[in-house]
mmCIF file of the C-alpha atoms, coordinates in Angstrom:
data_MODEL
# 
_entry.id   MODEL 
# 
loop_
_atom_site.group_PDB 
_atom_site.id 
_atom_site.type_symbol 
_atom_site.label_atom_id 
_atom_site.label_alt_id 
_atom_site.label_comp_id 
_atom_site.label_asym_id 
_atom_site.label_entity_id 
_atom_site.label_seq_id 
_atom_site.pdbx_PDB_ins_code 
_atom_site.Cartn_x 
_atom_site.Cartn_y 
_atom_site.Cartn_z 
_atom_site.occupancy 
_atom_site.B_iso_or_equiv 
_atom_site.pdbx_formal_charge 
_atom_site.auth_seq_id 
_atom_site.auth_comp_id 
_atom_site.auth_asym_id 
_atom_site.auth_atom_id 
_atom_site.pdbx_PDB_model_num 
ATOM 1   C CA . UNK A 1 1   ? 101.162 89.418  49.041  1.00 0.00 ? 1   UNK A CA 1 
ATOM 2   C CA . UNK A 1 2   ? 98.474  90.965  51.315  1.00 0.00 ? 2   UNK A CA 1 
ATOM 3   C CA . UNK A 1 3   ? 98.068  87.634  53.042  1.00 0.00 ? 3   UNK A CA 1 
ATOM 4   C CA . UNK A 1 4   ? 101.839 87.471  53.720  1.00 0.00 ? 4   UNK A CA 1 
ATOM 5   C CA . UNK A 1 5   ? 101.749 90.972  55.226  1.00 0.00 ? 5   UNK A CA 1 
ATOM 6   C CA . UNK A 1 6   ? 98.827  90.005  57.497  1.00 0.00 ? 6   UNK A CA 1 
ATOM 7   C CA . UNK A 1 7   ? 100.697 86.897  58.668  1.00 0.00 ? 7   UNK A CA 1 
ATOM 8   C CA . UNK A 1 8   ? 103.820 88.980  59.357  1.00 0.00 ? 8   UNK A CA 1 
ATOM 9   C CA . UNK A 1 9   ? 101.741 91.471  61.356  1.00 0.00 ? 9   UNK A CA 1 
ATOM 10  C CA . UNK A 1 10  ? 100.108 88.677  63.391  1.00 0.00 ? 10  UNK A CA 1 
ATOM 11  C CA . UNK A 1 11  ? 103.497 87.041  64.052  1.00 0.00 ? 11  UNK A CA 1 
ATOM 12  C CA . UNK A 1 12  ? 104.916 90.442  65.033  1.00 0.00 ? 12  UNK A CA 1 
ATOM 13  C CA . UNK A 1 13  ? 102.063 91.019  67.477  1.00 0.00 ? 13  UNK A CA 1 
ATOM 14  C CA . UNK A 1 14  ? 102.534 87.566  69.005  1.00 0.00 ? 14  UNK A CA 1 
ATOM 15  C CA . UNK A 1 15  ? 106.280 88.124  69.427  1.00 0.00 ? 15  UNK A CA 1 
ATOM 16  C CA . UNK A 1 16  ? 105.638 91.561  70.973  1.00 0.00 ? 16  UNK A CA 1 
ATOM 17  C CA . UNK A 1 17  ? 103.120 90.044  73.402  1.00 0.00 ? 17  UNK A CA 1 
ATOM 18  C CA . UNK A 1 18  ? 105.576 87.296  74.396  1.00 0.00 ? 18  UNK A CA 1 
ATOM 19  C CA . UNK A 1 19  ? 108.379 89.798  74.989  1.00 0.00 ? 19  UNK A CA 1 
ATOM 20  C CA . UNK A 1 20  ? 106.033 91.979  77.062  1.00 0.00 ? 20  UNK A CA 1 
ATOM 21  C CA . UNK A 1 21  ? 105.007 88.940  79.125  1.00 0.00 ? 21  UNK A CA 1 
ATOM 22  C CA . UNK A 1 22  ? 108.669 88.070  79.805  1.00 0.00 ? 22  UNK A CA 1 
ATOM 23  C CA . UNK A 1 23  ? 109.461 91.646  80.831  1.00 0.00 ? 23  UNK A CA 1 
ATOM 24  C CA . UNK A 1 24  ? 106.449 91.750  83.174  1.00 0.00 ? 24  UNK A CA 1 
ATOM 25  C CA . UNK A 1 25  ? 107.442 88.396  84.665  1.00 0.00 ? 25  UNK A CA 1 
ATOM 26  C CA . UNK A 1 26  ? 110.906 89.753  85.511  1.00 0.00 ? 26  UNK A CA 1 
ATOM 27  C CA . UNK A 1 27  ? 109.454 92.948  86.970  1.00 0.00 ? 27  UNK A CA 1 
ATOM 28  C CA . UNK A 1 28  ? 107.063 90.956  89.165  1.00 0.00 ? 28  UNK A CA 1 
ATOM 29  C CA . UNK A 1 29  ? 109.962 88.868  90.442  1.00 0.00 ? 29  UNK A CA 1 
ATOM 30  C CA . UNK A 1 30  ? 111.214 91.902  92.336  1.00 0.00 ? 30  UNK A CA 1 
ATOM 31  C CA . UNK A 1 31  ? 109.126 90.594  95.229  1.00 0.00 ? 31  UNK A CA 1 
ATOM 32  C CA . UNK A 1 32  ? 107.216 93.837  95.750  1.00 0.00 ? 32  UNK A CA 1 
ATOM 33  C CA . UNK A 1 33  ? 104.548 92.598  93.342  1.00 0.00 ? 33  UNK A CA 1 
ATOM 34  C CA . UNK A 1 34  ? 104.541 88.941  94.412  1.00 0.00 ? 34  UNK A CA 1 
ATOM 35  C CA . UNK A 1 35  ? 101.509 88.318  96.617  1.00 0.00 ? 35  UNK A CA 1 
ATOM 36  C CA . UNK A 1 36  ? 102.308 87.633  100.283 1.00 0.00 ? 36  UNK A CA 1 
ATOM 37  C CA . UNK A 1 37  ? 100.685 84.668  102.026 1.00 0.00 ? 37  UNK A CA 1 
ATOM 38  C CA . UNK A 1 38  ? 101.446 83.873  105.701 1.00 0.00 ? 38  UNK A CA 1 
ATOM 39  C CA . UNK A 1 39  ? 101.226 80.176  104.829 1.00 0.00 ? 39  UNK A CA 1 
ATOM 40  C CA . UNK A 1 40  ? 104.431 80.479  102.793 1.00 0.00 ? 40  UNK A CA 1 
ATOM 41  C CA . UNK A 1 41  ? 106.324 80.682  106.114 1.00 0.00 ? 41  UNK A CA 1 
ATOM 42  C CA . UNK A 1 42  ? 105.067 77.345  107.414 1.00 0.00 ? 42  UNK A CA 1 
ATOM 43  C CA . UNK A 1 43  ? 103.326 76.446  110.650 1.00 0.00 ? 43  UNK A CA 1 
ATOM 44  C CA . UNK A 1 44  ? 103.217 79.183  113.245 1.00 0.00 ? 44  UNK A CA 1 
ATOM 45  C CA . UNK A 1 45  ? 105.505 78.597  116.212 1.00 0.00 ? 45  UNK A CA 1 
ATOM 46  C CA . UNK A 1 46  ? 107.265 75.517  114.911 1.00 0.00 ? 46  UNK A CA 1 
ATOM 47  C CA . UNK A 1 47  ? 109.775 73.785  117.199 1.00 0.00 ? 47  UNK A CA 1 
ATOM 48  C CA . UNK A 1 48  ? 112.890 74.575  115.151 1.00 0.00 ? 48  UNK A CA 1 
ATOM 49  C CA . UNK A 1 49  ? 115.410 73.768  117.895 1.00 0.00 ? 49  UNK A CA 1 
ATOM 50  C CA . UNK A 1 50  ? 114.012 70.318  118.744 1.00 0.00 ? 50  UNK A CA 1 
ATOM 51  C CA . UNK A 1 51  ? 113.534 71.006  122.470 1.00 0.00 ? 51  UNK A CA 1 
ATOM 52  C CA . UNK A 1 52  ? 109.859 69.907  122.326 1.00 0.00 ? 52  UNK A CA 1 
ATOM 53  C CA . UNK A 1 53  ? 108.712 73.485  123.049 1.00 0.00 ? 53  UNK A CA 1 
ATOM 54  C CA . UNK A 1 54  ? 107.232 75.659  120.314 1.00 0.00 ? 54  UNK A CA 1 
ATOM 55  C CA . UNK A 1 55  ? 108.981 78.884  119.373 1.00 0.00 ? 55  UNK A CA 1 
ATOM 56  C CA . UNK A 1 56  ? 106.390 81.087  121.091 1.00 0.00 ? 56  UNK A CA 1 
ATOM 57  C CA . UNK A 1 57  ? 107.141 79.470  124.447 1.00 0.00 ? 57  UNK A CA 1 
ATOM 58  C CA . UNK A 1 58  ? 110.895 79.562  123.748 1.00 0.00 ? 58  UNK A CA 1 
ATOM 59  C CA . UNK A 1 59  ? 110.639 83.340  123.189 1.00 0.00 ? 59  UNK A CA 1 
ATOM 60  C CA . UNK A 1 60  ? 108.513 83.806  126.301 1.00 0.00 ? 60  UNK A CA 1 
ATOM 61  C CA . UNK A 1 61  ? 110.926 81.723  128.416 1.00 0.00 ? 61  UNK A CA 1 
ATOM 62  C CA . UNK A 1 62  ? 113.819 83.929  127.285 1.00 0.00 ? 62  UNK A CA 1 
ATOM 63  C CA . UNK A 1 63  ? 112.156 87.351  127.323 1.00 0.00 ? 63  UNK A CA 1 
ATOM 64  C CA . UNK A 1 64  ? 109.732 87.133  130.258 1.00 0.00 ? 64  UNK A CA 1 
ATOM 65  C CA . UNK A 1 65  ? 111.633 88.043  133.420 1.00 0.00 ? 65  UNK A CA 1 
ATOM 66  C CA . UNK A 1 66  ? 111.381 85.429  136.200 1.00 0.00 ? 66  UNK A CA 1 
ATOM 67  C CA . UNK A 1 67  ? 109.308 83.207  133.915 1.00 0.00 ? 67  UNK A CA 1 
ATOM 68  C CA . UNK A 1 68  ? 107.105 80.701  135.711 1.00 0.00 ? 68  UNK A CA 1 
ATOM 69  C CA . UNK A 1 69  ? 106.592 77.602  133.593 1.00 0.00 ? 69  UNK A CA 1 
ATOM 70  C CA . UNK A 1 70  ? 104.440 74.492  133.468 1.00 0.00 ? 70  UNK A CA 1 
ATOM 71  C CA . UNK A 1 71  ? 106.464 72.250  131.208 1.00 0.00 ? 71  UNK A CA 1 
ATOM 72  C CA . UNK A 1 72  ? 107.138 74.352  128.134 1.00 0.00 ? 72  UNK A CA 1 
ATOM 73  C CA . UNK A 1 73  ? 104.306 76.803  128.731 1.00 0.00 ? 73  UNK A CA 1 
ATOM 74  C CA . UNK A 1 74  ? 105.120 80.140  130.378 1.00 0.00 ? 74  UNK A CA 1 
ATOM 75  C CA . UNK A 1 75  ? 102.328 81.002  132.830 1.00 0.00 ? 75  UNK A CA 1 
ATOM 76  C CA . UNK A 1 76  ? 103.765 83.925  134.775 1.00 0.00 ? 76  UNK A CA 1 
ATOM 77  C CA . UNK A 1 77  ? 106.512 86.498  135.109 1.00 0.00 ? 77  UNK A CA 1 
ATOM 78  C CA . UNK A 1 78  ? 107.168 90.087  134.082 1.00 0.00 ? 78  UNK A CA 1 
ATOM 79  C CA . UNK A 1 79  ? 107.226 91.485  130.535 1.00 0.00 ? 79  UNK A CA 1 
ATOM 80  C CA . UNK A 1 80  ? 109.562 94.415  129.965 1.00 0.00 ? 80  UNK A CA 1 
ATOM 81  C CA . UNK A 1 81  ? 108.243 95.743  126.675 1.00 0.00 ? 81  UNK A CA 1 
ATOM 82  C CA . UNK A 1 82  ? 111.022 97.531  124.784 1.00 0.00 ? 82  UNK A CA 1 
ATOM 83  C CA . UNK A 1 83  ? 108.533 99.122  122.369 1.00 0.00 ? 83  UNK A CA 1 
ATOM 84  C CA . UNK A 1 84  ? 106.452 100.912 125.017 1.00 0.00 ? 84  UNK A CA 1 
ATOM 85  C CA . UNK A 1 85  ? 109.135 101.096 127.715 1.00 0.00 ? 85  UNK A CA 1 
ATOM 86  C CA . UNK A 1 86  ? 106.611 99.705  130.213 1.00 0.00 ? 86  UNK A CA 1 
ATOM 87  C CA . UNK A 1 87  ? 106.648 96.621  132.428 1.00 0.00 ? 87  UNK A CA 1 
ATOM 88  C CA . UNK A 1 88  ? 103.655 94.332  132.787 1.00 0.00 ? 88  UNK A CA 1 
ATOM 89  C CA . UNK A 1 89  ? 102.717 91.260  134.770 1.00 0.00 ? 89  UNK A CA 1 
ATOM 90  C CA . UNK A 1 90  ? 102.607 88.356  132.309 1.00 0.00 ? 90  UNK A CA 1 
ATOM 91  C CA . UNK A 1 91  ? 99.277  86.579  131.991 1.00 0.00 ? 91  UNK A CA 1 
ATOM 92  C CA . UNK A 1 92  ? 98.406  83.748  129.642 1.00 0.00 ? 92  UNK A CA 1 
ATOM 93  C CA . UNK A 1 93  ? 95.687  84.049  127.045 1.00 0.00 ? 93  UNK A CA 1 
ATOM 94  C CA . UNK A 1 94  ? 97.310  86.061  124.286 1.00 0.00 ? 94  UNK A CA 1 
ATOM 95  C CA . UNK A 1 95  ? 97.647  89.421  126.020 1.00 0.00 ? 95  UNK A CA 1 
ATOM 96  C CA . UNK A 1 96  ? 101.286 89.459  124.942 1.00 0.00 ? 96  UNK A CA 1 
ATOM 97  C CA . UNK A 1 97  ? 101.772 88.648  121.279 1.00 0.00 ? 97  UNK A CA 1 
ATOM 98  C CA . UNK A 1 98  ? 105.141 87.946  119.723 1.00 0.00 ? 98  UNK A CA 1 
ATOM 99  C CA . UNK A 1 99  ? 106.170 90.503  117.109 1.00 0.00 ? 99  UNK A CA 1 
ATOM 100 C CA . UNK A 1 100 ? 108.373 89.751  114.126 1.00 0.00 ? 100 UNK A CA 1 
ATOM 101 C CA . UNK A 1 101 ? 110.733 92.759  114.186 1.00 0.00 ? 101 UNK A CA 1 
ATOM 102 C CA . UNK A 1 102 ? 111.049 92.361  110.412 1.00 0.00 ? 102 UNK A CA 1 
ATOM 103 C CA . UNK A 1 103 ? 107.520 91.229  109.668 1.00 0.00 ? 103 UNK A CA 1 
ATOM 104 C CA . UNK A 1 104 ? 106.925 88.191  107.499 1.00 0.00 ? 104 UNK A CA 1 
ATOM 105 C CA . UNK A 1 105 ? 105.216 90.386  104.924 1.00 0.00 ? 105 UNK A CA 1 
ATOM 106 C CA . UNK A 1 106 ? 108.170 92.791  104.870 1.00 0.00 ? 106 UNK A CA 1 
ATOM 107 C CA . UNK A 1 107 ? 110.599 89.875  104.561 1.00 0.00 ? 107 UNK A CA 1 
ATOM 108 C CA . UNK A 1 108 ? 108.538 88.402  101.734 1.00 0.00 ? 108 UNK A CA 1 
ATOM 109 C CA . UNK A 1 109 ? 108.591 91.607  99.706  1.00 0.00 ? 109 UNK A CA 1 
ATOM 110 C CA . UNK A 1 110 ? 112.289 92.216  100.338 1.00 0.00 ? 110 UNK A CA 1 
ATOM 111 C CA . UNK A 1 111 ? 113.564 88.812  99.245  1.00 0.00 ? 111 UNK A CA 1 
ATOM 112 C CA . UNK A 1 112 ? 112.011 85.910  101.164 1.00 0.00 ? 112 UNK A CA 1 
ATOM 113 C CA . UNK A 1 113 ? 109.720 85.150  98.208  1.00 0.00 ? 113 UNK A CA 1 
ATOM 114 C CA . UNK A 1 114 ? 112.702 83.471  96.538  1.00 0.00 ? 114 UNK A CA 1 
ATOM 115 C CA . UNK A 1 115 ? 113.723 81.355  99.551  1.00 0.00 ? 115 UNK A CA 1 
ATOM 116 C CA . UNK A 1 116 ? 112.926 77.705  100.075 1.00 0.00 ? 116 UNK A CA 1 
ATOM 117 C CA . UNK A 1 117 ? 110.010 76.730  102.324 1.00 0.00 ? 117 UNK A CA 1 
ATOM 118 C CA . UNK A 1 118 ? 112.499 75.602  104.963 1.00 0.00 ? 118 UNK A CA 1 
ATOM 119 C CA . UNK A 1 119 ? 114.383 78.925  104.926 1.00 0.00 ? 119 UNK A CA 1 
ATOM 120 C CA . UNK A 1 120 ? 111.099 80.799  105.401 1.00 0.00 ? 120 UNK A CA 1 
ATOM 121 C CA . UNK A 1 121 ? 110.105 78.482  108.274 1.00 0.00 ? 121 UNK A CA 1 
ATOM 122 C CA . UNK A 1 122 ? 113.424 79.158  110.011 1.00 0.00 ? 122 UNK A CA 1 
ATOM 123 C CA . UNK A 1 123 ? 113.077 82.906  109.496 1.00 0.00 ? 123 UNK A CA 1 
ATOM 124 C CA . UNK A 1 124 ? 109.549 82.930  110.939 1.00 0.00 ? 124 UNK A CA 1 
ATOM 125 C CA . UNK A 1 125 ? 110.852 81.204  114.069 1.00 0.00 ? 125 UNK A CA 1 
ATOM 126 C CA . UNK A 1 126 ? 114.235 82.958  114.433 1.00 0.00 ? 126 UNK A CA 1 
ATOM 127 C CA . UNK A 1 127 ? 114.561 84.187  118.021 1.00 0.00 ? 127 UNK A CA 1 
ATOM 128 C CA . UNK A 1 128 ? 116.696 87.133  116.828 1.00 0.00 ? 128 UNK A CA 1 
ATOM 129 C CA . UNK A 1 129 ? 113.638 88.479  115.014 1.00 0.00 ? 129 UNK A CA 1 
ATOM 130 C CA . UNK A 1 130 ? 111.001 87.874  117.690 1.00 0.00 ? 130 UNK A CA 1 
ATOM 131 C CA . UNK A 1 131 ? 109.904 90.226  120.451 1.00 0.00 ? 131 UNK A CA 1 
ATOM 132 C CA . UNK A 1 132 ? 107.306 89.887  123.216 1.00 0.00 ? 132 UNK A CA 1 
ATOM 133 C CA . UNK A 1 133 ? 105.243 93.062  123.270 1.00 0.00 ? 133 UNK A CA 1 
ATOM 134 C CA . UNK A 1 134 ? 101.767 94.309  124.112 1.00 0.00 ? 134 UNK A CA 1 
ATOM 135 C CA . UNK A 1 135 ? 98.771  93.773  121.881 1.00 0.00 ? 135 UNK A CA 1 
ATOM 136 C CA . UNK A 1 136 ? 98.528  97.549  121.331 1.00 0.00 ? 136 UNK A CA 1 
ATOM 137 C CA . UNK A 1 137 ? 102.160 97.871  120.200 1.00 0.00 ? 137 UNK A CA 1 
ATOM 138 C CA . UNK A 1 138 ? 101.867 94.784  118.003 1.00 0.00 ? 138 UNK A CA 1 
ATOM 139 C CA . UNK A 1 139 ? 98.705  96.083  116.320 1.00 0.00 ? 139 UNK A CA 1 
ATOM 140 C CA . UNK A 1 140 ? 100.185 99.547  115.792 1.00 0.00 ? 140 UNK A CA 1 
ATOM 141 C CA . UNK A 1 141 ? 103.347 98.131  114.254 1.00 0.00 ? 141 UNK A CA 1 
ATOM 142 C CA . UNK A 1 142 ? 101.515 95.535  112.181 1.00 0.00 ? 142 UNK A CA 1 
ATOM 143 C CA . UNK A 1 143 ? 103.779 94.589  109.270 1.00 0.00 ? 143 UNK A CA 1 
ATOM 144 C CA . UNK A 1 144 ? 105.436 98.015  109.077 1.00 0.00 ? 144 UNK A CA 1 
ATOM 145 C CA . UNK A 1 145 ? 109.126 98.778  109.047 1.00 0.00 ? 145 UNK A CA 1 
ATOM 146 C CA . UNK A 1 146 ? 110.802 101.932 110.388 1.00 0.00 ? 146 UNK A CA 1 
ATOM 147 C CA . UNK A 1 147 ? 109.636 104.016 107.426 1.00 0.00 ? 147 UNK A CA 1 
ATOM 148 C CA . UNK A 1 148 ? 106.017 103.719 108.628 1.00 0.00 ? 148 UNK A CA 1 
ATOM 149 C CA . UNK A 1 149 ? 106.280 102.911 112.342 1.00 0.00 ? 149 UNK A CA 1 
ATOM 150 C CA . UNK A 1 150 ? 108.687 103.481 115.196 1.00 0.00 ? 150 UNK A CA 1 
ATOM 151 C CA . UNK A 1 151 ? 108.109 102.468 118.805 1.00 0.00 ? 151 UNK A CA 1 
ATOM 152 C CA . UNK A 1 152 ? 107.571 105.292 121.279 1.00 0.00 ? 152 UNK A CA 1 
ATOM 153 C CA . UNK A 1 153 ? 110.491 103.941 123.319 1.00 0.00 ? 153 UNK A CA 1 
ATOM 154 C CA . UNK A 1 154 ? 114.006 102.801 122.283 1.00 0.00 ? 154 UNK A CA 1 
ATOM 155 C CA . UNK A 1 155 ? 113.770 103.606 118.589 1.00 0.00 ? 155 UNK A CA 1 
ATOM 156 C CA . UNK A 1 156 ? 117.522 103.097 118.269 1.00 0.00 ? 156 UNK A CA 1 
ATOM 157 C CA . UNK A 1 157 ? 117.293 99.541  119.592 1.00 0.00 ? 157 UNK A CA 1 
ATOM 158 C CA . UNK A 1 158 ? 114.384 98.714  117.308 1.00 0.00 ? 158 UNK A CA 1 
ATOM 159 C CA . UNK A 1 159 ? 116.077 100.103 114.193 1.00 0.00 ? 159 UNK A CA 1 
ATOM 160 C CA . UNK A 1 160 ? 119.410 98.410  114.970 1.00 0.00 ? 160 UNK A CA 1 
ATOM 161 C CA . UNK A 1 161 ? 117.663 95.076  115.412 1.00 0.00 ? 161 UNK A CA 1 
ATOM 162 C CA . UNK A 1 162 ? 115.612 95.603  112.240 1.00 0.00 ? 162 UNK A CA 1 
ATOM 163 C CA . UNK A 1 163 ? 118.756 96.348  110.217 1.00 0.00 ? 163 UNK A CA 1 
ATOM 164 C CA . UNK A 1 164 ? 120.627 93.412  111.785 1.00 0.00 ? 164 UNK A CA 1 
ATOM 165 C CA . UNK A 1 165 ? 117.864 90.965  110.801 1.00 0.00 ? 165 UNK A CA 1 
ATOM 166 C CA . UNK A 1 166 ? 117.679 92.403  107.276 1.00 0.00 ? 166 UNK A CA 1 
ATOM 167 C CA . UNK A 1 167 ? 121.473 92.047  107.003 1.00 0.00 ? 167 UNK A CA 1 
ATOM 168 C CA . UNK A 1 168 ? 121.613 88.496  108.410 1.00 0.00 ? 168 UNK A CA 1 
ATOM 169 C CA . UNK A 1 169 ? 119.058 87.364  105.828 1.00 0.00 ? 169 UNK A CA 1 
ATOM 170 C CA . UNK A 1 170 ? 120.295 89.562  102.947 1.00 0.00 ? 170 UNK A CA 1 
ATOM 171 C CA . UNK A 1 171 ? 116.902 91.268  102.725 1.00 0.00 ? 171 UNK A CA 1 
ATOM 172 C CA . UNK A 1 172 ? 116.670 94.535  100.839 1.00 0.00 ? 172 UNK A CA 1 
ATOM 173 C CA . UNK A 1 173 ? 115.768 97.937  102.245 1.00 0.00 ? 173 UNK A CA 1 
ATOM 174 C CA . UNK A 1 174 ? 113.590 100.299 100.240 1.00 0.00 ? 174 UNK A CA 1 
ATOM 175 C CA . UNK A 1 175 ? 114.793 103.880 99.817  1.00 0.00 ? 175 UNK A CA 1 
ATOM 176 C CA . UNK A 1 176 ? 112.180 105.025 102.337 1.00 0.00 ? 176 UNK A CA 1 
ATOM 177 C CA . UNK A 1 177 ? 113.309 102.397 104.844 1.00 0.00 ? 177 UNK A CA 1 
ATOM 178 C CA . UNK A 1 178 ? 116.950 103.415 104.358 1.00 0.00 ? 178 UNK A CA 1 
ATOM 179 C CA . UNK A 1 179 ? 116.105 107.108 104.898 1.00 0.00 ? 179 UNK A CA 1 
ATOM 180 C CA . UNK A 1 180 ? 114.172 106.257 108.075 1.00 0.00 ? 180 UNK A CA 1 
ATOM 181 C CA . UNK A 1 181 ? 116.994 104.048 109.344 1.00 0.00 ? 181 UNK A CA 1 
ATOM 182 C CA . UNK A 1 182 ? 119.616 106.729 108.635 1.00 0.00 ? 182 UNK A CA 1 
ATOM 183 C CA . UNK A 1 183 ? 117.490 109.386 110.342 1.00 0.00 ? 183 UNK A CA 1 
ATOM 184 C CA . UNK A 1 184 ? 117.017 107.352 113.528 1.00 0.00 ? 184 UNK A CA 1 
ATOM 185 C CA . UNK A 1 185 ? 120.594 106.066 113.739 1.00 0.00 ? 185 UNK A CA 1 
ATOM 186 C CA . UNK A 1 186 ? 121.982 109.587 113.244 1.00 0.00 ? 186 UNK A CA 1 
ATOM 187 C CA . UNK A 1 187 ? 120.494 110.429 116.654 1.00 0.00 ? 187 UNK A CA 1 
ATOM 188 C CA . UNK A 1 188 ? 121.620 107.317 118.524 1.00 0.00 ? 188 UNK A CA 1 
# 
């Protein structure tokens, strides 16, 4: 009889542990707890439109005013940075990074973790989500959304674009992001 009780207790503990593991698995699938890895979004600056130019140079060709090009590569022109509100002479060498308005890390935690590899590759190279900016603005923004960072210039434009990208890709907004968005848009 004692042996039967011990077996029942052990079986009960095993079942409890399995149920707890299933519950934790479902909680972790919220995306907020799934570890982000840049590699999940494929090769940086992939040629998604098949024009033989990588996405970085496509963005530069569109957003650099009076772009001077050698083949696909943009080598000159003027950058009008919407984040800082300043204009700069474009120089090659990485002085002007491309920002993901909705960062890849933000996208990952708000739903991209459940996409296919191809969907993530397309998102990472979607021109609607890419912005030429200065190194300083890019570093300050990092992977933050409007709840932790707003540009010093044209906050309305940034927030509208952020919300548009989140909507296009059915990505979630946290409560803090939604409050920040509502606060900015109320003054636009």
